[in-house]
Amino acid sequence: SCFCSLYVSTFALSSLFNAGSSKVQKWYAYVFSLISLKRKMSSFEQMRANVGKLLKGIDRYNPENLSTLERYVETQARENAYDLEANLAVLKLYQFNPSKFLTQVTSQVLLKALTNLPHTDFTLCKCMIDQTHQDSHPIRQILELGELLETCHFQAFWRYLEENLDLLDGIVGFEDSVRKFICHVVGITYQHIDKWLLAEMLGDVSDNHLKVWMSKYGWTEAEHGTIFICNQEESIKPKNIVEKIDFDSVASIMASSQ
């Protein structure tokens, strides 16, 4: 009877869907998106688990595993996920096996590292790439993007990115990850900021898009076109430095001074 009820319900929904019911169409789209998302998540988690096993012990530097790790990097870019340990393993294998170096995969590793600023992942990855490769396209352009972000030249970053949008092919969520980093910098730097300046720093975003980021971080619009970030004086946390020196550590010094 349960099967019949399910069949009838499904048939009724299908009939409504075919009849053009917008609500049912939206419901179908929502359900299918959830199913698709769940499948993608389970697939990625399975891949992460398999890669985690490869990275244990001596197999970490087995060149036969390189193709699996490269596919994993591409999956991270496509699924907006991140695994620094696996990406560093790829770069290390390229150091050990220069003939297997792939520019595209290395570029994806660098771009994914940029999405994890302000952590030092980008510097770690950069130091593992040979200077010859650093001077080649498109790695040179990605390193330039990294320098602009790390030095907080945000408007220049977006202009340079606009000229090199092809760098982001296959990298999902890159721009919003960068905006998250920019908001972090703004949050620890400003008490008030001009609304137009914040919009520029976030990549000339629209007013509605700007309000989304303001809401996310609890920023409020003040008078005269400014945005209140926070009271930095209230955010200062004093740190007590306590030096502990025991008698044994200074006994020899005291003895020699007599």
mmCIF file of C-alpha atoms in Angstrom:
data_model
loop_
_atom_site.group_PDB
_atom_site.id
_atom_site.type_symbol
_atom_site.label_atom_id
_atom_site.label_comp_id
_atom_site.label_asym_id
_atom_site.label_seq_id
_atom_site.Cartn_x
_atom_site.Cartn_y
_atom_site.Cartn_z
ATOM 1 C CA SER A 1 0.000 0.000 0.000
ATOM 2 C CA CYS A 2 2.935 2.309 0.768
ATOM 3 C CA PHE A 3 4.328 1.577 -2.668
ATOM 4 C CA CYS A 4 0.981 2.388 -4.277
ATOM 5 C CA SER A 5 0.728 5.649 -2.334
ATOM 6 C CA LEU A 6 4.236 6.607 -3.390
ATOM 7 C CA TYR A 7 3.441 5.692 -6.990
ATOM 8 C CA VAL A 8 0.239 7.733 -6.970
ATOM 9 C CA SER A 9 2.001 10.711 -5.341
ATOM 10 C CA THR A 10 4.819 10.526 -7.856
ATOM 11 C CA PHE A 11 2.347 10.183 -10.719
ATOM 12 C CA ALA A 12 0.377 13.180 -9.447
ATOM 13 C CA LEU A 13 3.523 15.297 -9.116
ATOM 14 C CA SER A 14 4.653 14.216 -12.571
ATOM 15 C CA SER A 15 1.260 15.203 -13.988
ATOM 16 C CA LEU A 16 1.470 18.607 -12.320
ATOM 17 C CA PHE A 17 5.027 18.992 -13.564
ATOM 18 C CA ASN A 18 3.970 18.198 -17.102
ATOM 19 C CA ALA A 19 1.064 20.601 -16.734
ATOM 20 C CA GLY A 20 3.536 23.364 -16.049
ATOM 21 C CA SER A 21 3.024 23.955 -12.324
ATOM 22 C CA SER A 22 5.804 26.351 -11.329
ATOM 23 C CA LYS A 23 5.750 25.268 -7.686
ATOM 24 C CA VAL A 24 6.206 21.608 -8.560
ATOM 25 C CA GLN A 25 8.943 22.474 -11.037
ATOM 26 C CA LYS A 26 10.774 24.361 -8.319
ATOM 27 C CA TRP A 27 10.257 21.450 -5.935
ATOM 28 C CA TYR A 28 11.685 18.987 -8.450
ATOM 29 C CA ALA A 29 14.664 21.262 -9.097
ATOM 30 C CA TYR A 30 15.318 21.597 -5.364
ATOM 31 C CA VAL A 31 15.132 17.837 -4.712
ATOM 32 C CA PHE A 32 17.347 16.984 -7.677
ATOM 33 C CA SER A 33 19.896 19.622 -6.621
ATOM 34 C CA LEU A 34 20.026 18.108 -3.127
ATOM 35 C CA ILE A 35 20.511 14.613 -4.554
ATOM 36 C CA SER A 36 23.226 15.870 -6.886
ATOM 37 C CA LEU A 37 24.979 17.738 -4.069
ATOM 38 C CA LYS A 38 24.876 14.689 -1.804
ATOM 39 C CA ARG A 39 26.362 12.495 -4.528
ATOM 40 C CA LYS A 40 29.140 15.016 -5.187
ATOM 41 C CA MET A 41 29.940 15.305 -1.486
ATOM 42 C CA SER A 42 30.071 11.556 -0.969
ATOM 43 C CA SER A 43 32.216 11.166 -4.088
ATOM 44 C CA PHE A 44 34.672 13.836 -2.938
ATOM 45 C CA GLU A 45 34.847 12.488 0.620
ATOM 46 C CA GLN A 46 35.606 9.036 -0.771
ATOM 47 C CA MET A 47 38.351 10.513 -2.936
ATOM 48 C CA ARG A 48 39.747 12.444 0.047
ATOM 49 C CA ALA A 49 39.860 9.245 2.092
ATOM 50 C CA ASN A 50 41.657 7.361 -0.701
ATOM 51 C CA VAL A 51 44.200 10.153 -1.141
ATOM 52 C CA GLY A 52 44.729 10.267 2.620
ATOM 53 C CA LYS A 53 45.803 6.627 2.496
ATOM 54 C CA LEU A 54 48.204 7.348 -0.375
ATOM 55 C CA LEU A 55 49.888 10.112 1.602
ATOM 56 C CA LYS A 56 50.812 7.823 4.484
ATOM 57 C CA GLY A 57 54.297 6.376 4.579
ATOM 58 C CA ILE A 58 56.614 5.947 1.629
ATOM 59 C CA ASP A 59 53.766 5.917 -0.929
ATOM 60 C CA ARG A 60 53.572 9.682 -0.482
ATOM 61 C CA TYR A 61 56.495 10.049 -2.896
ATOM 62 C CA ASN A 62 55.590 7.236 -5.264
ATOM 63 C CA PRO A 63 55.429 8.789 -8.772
ATOM 64 C CA GLU A 64 52.851 6.191 -9.792
ATOM 65 C CA ASN A 65 50.366 7.987 -7.530
ATOM 66 C CA LEU A 66 50.897 11.330 -9.241
ATOM 67 C CA SER A 67 48.038 10.951 -11.710
ATOM 68 C CA THR A 68 45.619 10.224 -8.839
ATOM 69 C CA LEU A 69 46.808 13.280 -6.925
ATOM 70 C CA GLU A 70 46.515 15.450 -10.041
ATOM 71 C CA ARG A 71 42.917 14.358 -10.541
ATOM 72 C CA TYR A 72 42.334 15.186 -6.881
ATOM 73 C CA VAL A 73 43.644 18.727 -7.428
ATOM 74 C CA GLU A 74 41.267 19.171 -10.366
ATOM 75 C CA THR A 75 38.397 17.871 -8.230
ATOM 76 C CA GLN A 76 39.220 20.390 -5.503
ATOM 77 C CA ALA A 77 39.059 23.185 -8.048
ATOM 78 C CA ARG A 78 35.776 21.939 -9.490
ATOM 79 C CA GLU A 79 34.068 21.197 -6.146
ATOM 80 C CA ASN A 80 35.369 24.268 -4.280
ATOM 81 C CA ALA A 81 37.221 22.076 -1.763
ATOM 82 C CA TYR A 82 40.773 22.264 -0.454
ATOM 83 C CA ASP A 83 43.490 19.903 0.775
ATOM 84 C CA LEU A 84 46.872 21.542 1.338
ATOM 85 C CA GLU A 85 48.706 18.359 2.305
ATOM 86 C CA ALA A 86 47.773 16.608 -0.929
ATOM 87 C CA ASN A 87 48.664 19.660 -3.020
ATOM 88 C CA LEU A 88 52.085 19.971 -1.397
ATOM 89 C CA ALA A 89 52.651 16.284 -2.145
ATOM 90 C CA VAL A 90 51.985 16.987 -5.838
ATOM 91 C CA LEU A 91 54.544 19.796 -5.899
ATOM 92 C CA LYS A 92 57.091 17.625 -4.094
ATOM 93 C CA LEU A 93 56.619 14.858 -6.662
ATOM 94 C CA TYR A 94 57.202 17.431 -9.410
ATOM 95 C CA GLN A 95 60.488 18.329 -7.696
ATOM 96 C CA PHE A 96 61.533 14.679 -7.678
ATOM 97 C CA ASN A 97 60.224 14.053 -11.207
ATOM 98 C CA PRO A 98 60.747 17.239 -13.284
ATOM 99 C CA SER A 99 59.701 15.521 -16.510
ATOM 100 C CA LYS A 100 56.202 14.966 -15.107
ATOM 101 C CA PHE A 101 55.611 18.647 -14.276
ATOM 102 C CA LEU A 102 52.196 19.941 -15.395
ATOM 103 C CA THR A 103 51.679 23.697 -15.579
ATOM 104 C CA GLN A 104 47.889 23.489 -15.379
ATOM 105 C CA VAL A 105 47.861 21.433 -12.177
ATOM 106 C CA THR A 106 50.498 23.664 -10.566
ATOM 107 C CA SER A 107 48.417 26.722 -11.452
ATOM 108 C CA GLN A 108 45.380 25.168 -9.816
ATOM 109 C CA VAL A 109 47.408 24.407 -6.685
ATOM 110 C CA LEU A 110 48.556 28.044 -6.466
ATOM 111 C CA LEU A 111 45.083 29.448 -7.040
ATOM 112 C CA LYS A 112 43.607 27.160 -4.399
ATOM 113 C CA ALA A 113 46.328 28.284 -1.980
ATOM 114 C CA LEU A 114 45.296 31.902 -2.588
ATOM 115 C CA THR A 115 41.759 31.046 -1.526
ATOM 116 C CA ASN A 116 43.130 30.138 1.919
ATOM 117 C CA LEU A 117 44.696 33.505 2.725
ATOM 118 C CA PRO A 118 45.709 34.834 5.245
ATOM 119 C CA HIS A 119 47.310 31.447 5.921
ATOM 120 C CA THR A 120 50.797 30.976 4.469
ATOM 121 C CA ASP A 121 49.830 28.167 2.066
ATOM 122 C CA PHE A 122 50.621 30.286 -1.011
ATOM 123 C CA THR A 123 54.173 30.965 0.167
ATOM 124 C CA LEU A 124 54.704 27.276 0.941
ATOM 125 C CA CYS A 125 53.573 26.263 -2.537
ATOM 126 C CA LYS A 126 55.580 28.992 -4.250
ATOM 127 C CA CYS A 127 58.802 27.881 -2.545
ATOM 128 C CA MET A 128 58.375 24.385 -3.982
ATOM 129 C CA ILE A 129 58.233 25.549 -7.608
ATOM 130 C CA ASP A 130 61.414 25.851 -9.656
ATOM 131 C CA GLN A 131 62.356 29.387 -10.724
ATOM 132 C CA THR A 132 62.192 28.417 -14.393
ATOM 133 C CA HIS A 133 58.546 27.444 -14.006
ATOM 134 C CA GLN A 134 57.800 30.542 -11.918
ATOM 135 C CA ASP A 135 58.838 32.697 -14.862
ATOM 136 C CA SER A 136 56.498 30.930 -17.289
ATOM 137 C CA HIS A 137 52.904 31.697 -18.199
ATOM 138 C CA PRO A 138 50.455 31.406 -16.445
ATOM 139 C CA ILE A 139 52.353 30.786 -13.199
ATOM 140 C CA ARG A 140 54.009 34.200 -13.408
ATOM 141 C CA GLN A 141 50.579 35.879 -13.618
ATOM 142 C CA ILE A 142 49.276 33.899 -10.622
ATOM 143 C CA LEU A 143 52.312 34.886 -8.561
ATOM 144 C CA GLU A 144 51.607 38.506 -9.454
ATOM 145 C CA LEU A 145 48.034 38.093 -8.228
ATOM 146 C CA GLY A 146 49.356 36.620 -5.003
ATOM 147 C CA GLU A 147 51.731 39.514 -4.435
ATOM 148 C CA LEU A 148 48.942 42.053 -4.977
ATOM 149 C CA LEU A 149 46.736 40.265 -2.453
ATOM 150 C CA GLU A 150 49.451 39.783 0.146
ATOM 151 C CA THR A 151 50.383 43.473 -0.054
ATOM 152 C CA CYS A 152 46.687 44.464 0.128
ATOM 153 C CA HIS A 153 46.598 46.209 -3.260
ATOM 154 C CA PHE A 154 43.046 44.993 -3.724
ATOM 155 C CA GLN A 155 41.863 47.380 -6.461
ATOM 156 C CA ALA A 156 44.984 46.560 -8.509
ATOM 157 C CA PHE A 157 44.329 42.863 -7.910
ATOM 158 C CA TRP A 158 40.838 43.031 -9.439
ATOM 159 C CA ARG A 159 42.092 45.043 -12.428
ATOM 160 C CA TYR A 160 44.854 42.526 -13.084
ATOM 161 C CA LEU A 161 42.445 39.620 -12.655
ATOM 162 C CA GLU A 162 40.060 41.212 -15.171
ATOM 163 C CA GLU A 163 42.885 41.150 -17.708
ATOM 164 C CA ASN A 164 43.622 37.475 -16.973
ATOM 165 C CA LEU A 165 40.219 35.900 -16.335
ATOM 166 C CA ASP A 166 41.274 32.782 -18.228
ATOM 167 C CA LEU A 167 43.370 31.897 -15.165
ATOM 168 C CA LEU A 168 40.185 31.019 -13.296
ATOM 169 C CA ASP A 169 38.929 28.430 -15.779
ATOM 170 C CA GLY A 170 37.747 25.471 -13.718
ATOM 171 C CA ILE A 171 38.310 27.213 -10.336
ATOM 172 C CA VAL A 172 34.934 27.414 -8.579
ATOM 173 C CA GLY A 173 34.441 29.947 -5.769
ATOM 174 C CA PHE A 174 37.781 31.718 -6.205
ATOM 175 C CA GLU A 175 36.484 35.302 -6.241
ATOM 176 C CA ASP A 176 34.273 34.925 -3.167
ATOM 177 C CA SER A 177 37.139 33.276 -1.272
ATOM 178 C CA VAL A 178 39.297 36.304 -2.077
ATOM 179 C CA ARG A 179 36.510 38.632 -0.934
ATOM 180 C CA LYS A 180 36.405 36.729 2.350
ATOM 181 C CA PHE A 181 40.112 37.446 2.839
ATOM 182 C CA ILE A 182 39.626 41.114 1.950
ATOM 183 C CA CYS A 183 36.814 41.375 4.503
ATOM 184 C CA HIS A 184 39.142 39.831 7.079
ATOM 185 C CA VAL A 185 41.752 42.522 6.378
ATOM 186 C CA VAL A 186 39.131 45.282 6.488
ATOM 187 C CA GLY A 187 37.766 43.923 9.756
ATOM 188 C CA ILE A 188 41.121 44.137 11.564
ATOM 189 C CA THR A 189 42.172 47.435 9.969
ATOM 190 C CA TYR A 190 39.249 49.864 9.773
ATOM 191 C CA GLN A 191 36.798 51.362 12.202
ATOM 192 C CA HIS A 192 34.939 53.230 9.441
ATOM 193 C CA ILE A 193 35.362 52.917 5.694
ATOM 194 C CA ASP A 194 33.805 54.754 2.779
ATOM 195 C CA LYS A 195 31.111 52.688 1.126
ATOM 196 C CA TRP A 196 32.490 53.307 -2.368
ATOM 197 C CA LEU A 197 35.976 52.261 -1.238
ATOM 198 C CA LEU A 198 34.751 48.974 0.243
ATOM 199 C CA ALA A 199 32.822 48.229 -2.951
ATOM 200 C CA GLU A 200 35.997 48.831 -4.985
ATOM 201 C CA MET A 201 38.091 46.665 -2.671
ATOM 202 C CA LEU A 202 35.625 43.816 -3.132
ATOM 203 C CA GLY A 203 35.837 44.100 -6.911
ATOM 204 C CA ASP A 204 33.347 46.861 -7.790
ATOM 205 C CA VAL A 205 30.449 44.820 -6.448
ATOM 206 C CA SER A 206 26.859 46.041 -6.770
ATOM 207 C CA ASP A 207 25.071 47.697 -3.871
ATOM 208 C CA ASN A 208 23.009 44.558 -3.181
ATOM 209 C CA HIS A 209 26.101 42.363 -3.281
ATOM 210 C CA LEU A 210 27.876 44.747 -0.908
ATOM 211 C CA LYS A 211 24.987 44.539 1.551
ATOM 212 C CA VAL A 212 25.303 40.739 1.562
ATOM 213 C CA TRP A 213 28.935 40.978 2.674
ATOM 214 C CA MET A 214 28.112 43.688 5.208
ATOM 215 C CA SER A 215 25.401 41.488 6.697
ATOM 216 C CA LYS A 216 27.761 38.505 6.801
ATOM 217 C CA TYR A 217 30.260 40.398 8.963
ATOM 218 C CA GLY A 218 27.809 42.496 10.954
ATOM 219 C CA TRP A 219 28.887 45.812 9.438
ATOM 220 C CA THR A 220 26.378 48.662 9.408
ATOM 221 C CA GLU A 221 25.947 51.673 7.163
ATOM 222 C CA ALA A 222 26.585 54.933 8.990
ATOM 223 C CA GLU A 223 25.984 58.519 7.883
ATOM 224 C CA HIS A 224 27.667 60.338 4.995
ATOM 225 C CA GLY A 225 28.195 57.190 2.928
ATOM 226 C CA THR A 226 30.425 55.409 5.424
ATOM 227 C CA ILE A 227 30.274 51.915 6.877
ATOM 228 C CA PHE A 228 30.938 51.176 10.523
ATOM 229 C CA ILE A 229 33.234 48.153 10.842
ATOM 230 C CA CYS A 230 34.030 47.983 14.545
ATOM 231 C CA ASN A 231 35.634 49.867 17.379
ATOM 232 C CA GLN A 232 39.235 48.728 17.098
ATOM 233 C CA GLU A 233 40.059 50.058 20.575
ATOM 234 C CA GLU A 234 37.577 47.607 22.055
ATOM 235 C CA SER A 235 39.164 44.808 20.054
ATOM 236 C CA ILE A 236 42.635 45.318 21.537
ATOM 237 C CA LYS A 237 43.542 42.419 23.777
ATOM 238 C CA PRO A 238 46.437 43.119 26.150
ATOM 239 C CA LYS A 239 48.977 40.351 26.460
ATOM 240 C CA ASN A 240 50.795 39.719 29.704
ATOM 241 C CA ILE A 241 54.357 38.568 29.168
ATOM 242 C CA VAL A 242 55.687 36.510 32.046
ATOM 243 C CA GLU A 243 59.299 35.399 32.121
ATOM 244 C CA LYS A 244 60.049 32.418 34.314
ATOM 245 C CA ILE A 245 63.705 31.958 35.203
ATOM 246 C CA ASP A 246 64.618 29.317 37.750
ATOM 247 C CA PHE A 247 67.611 29.522 40.058
ATOM 248 C CA ASP A 248 69.576 26.734 38.366
ATOM 249 C CA SER A 249 69.611 28.620 35.056
ATOM 250 C CA VAL A 250 71.285 31.677 36.580
ATOM 251 C CA ALA A 251 73.442 29.998 39.209
ATOM 252 C CA SER A 252 76.394 29.604 36.854
ATOM 253 C CA ILE A 253 76.188 33.261 35.851
ATOM 254 C CA MET A 254 76.129 34.377 39.477
ATOM 255 C CA ALA A 255 79.074 32.139 40.300
ATOM 256 C CA SER A 256 81.190 33.477 37.433
ATOM 257 C CA SER A 257 80.507 37.088 38.436
ATOM 258 C CA GLN A 258 81.922 36.609 41.934
#
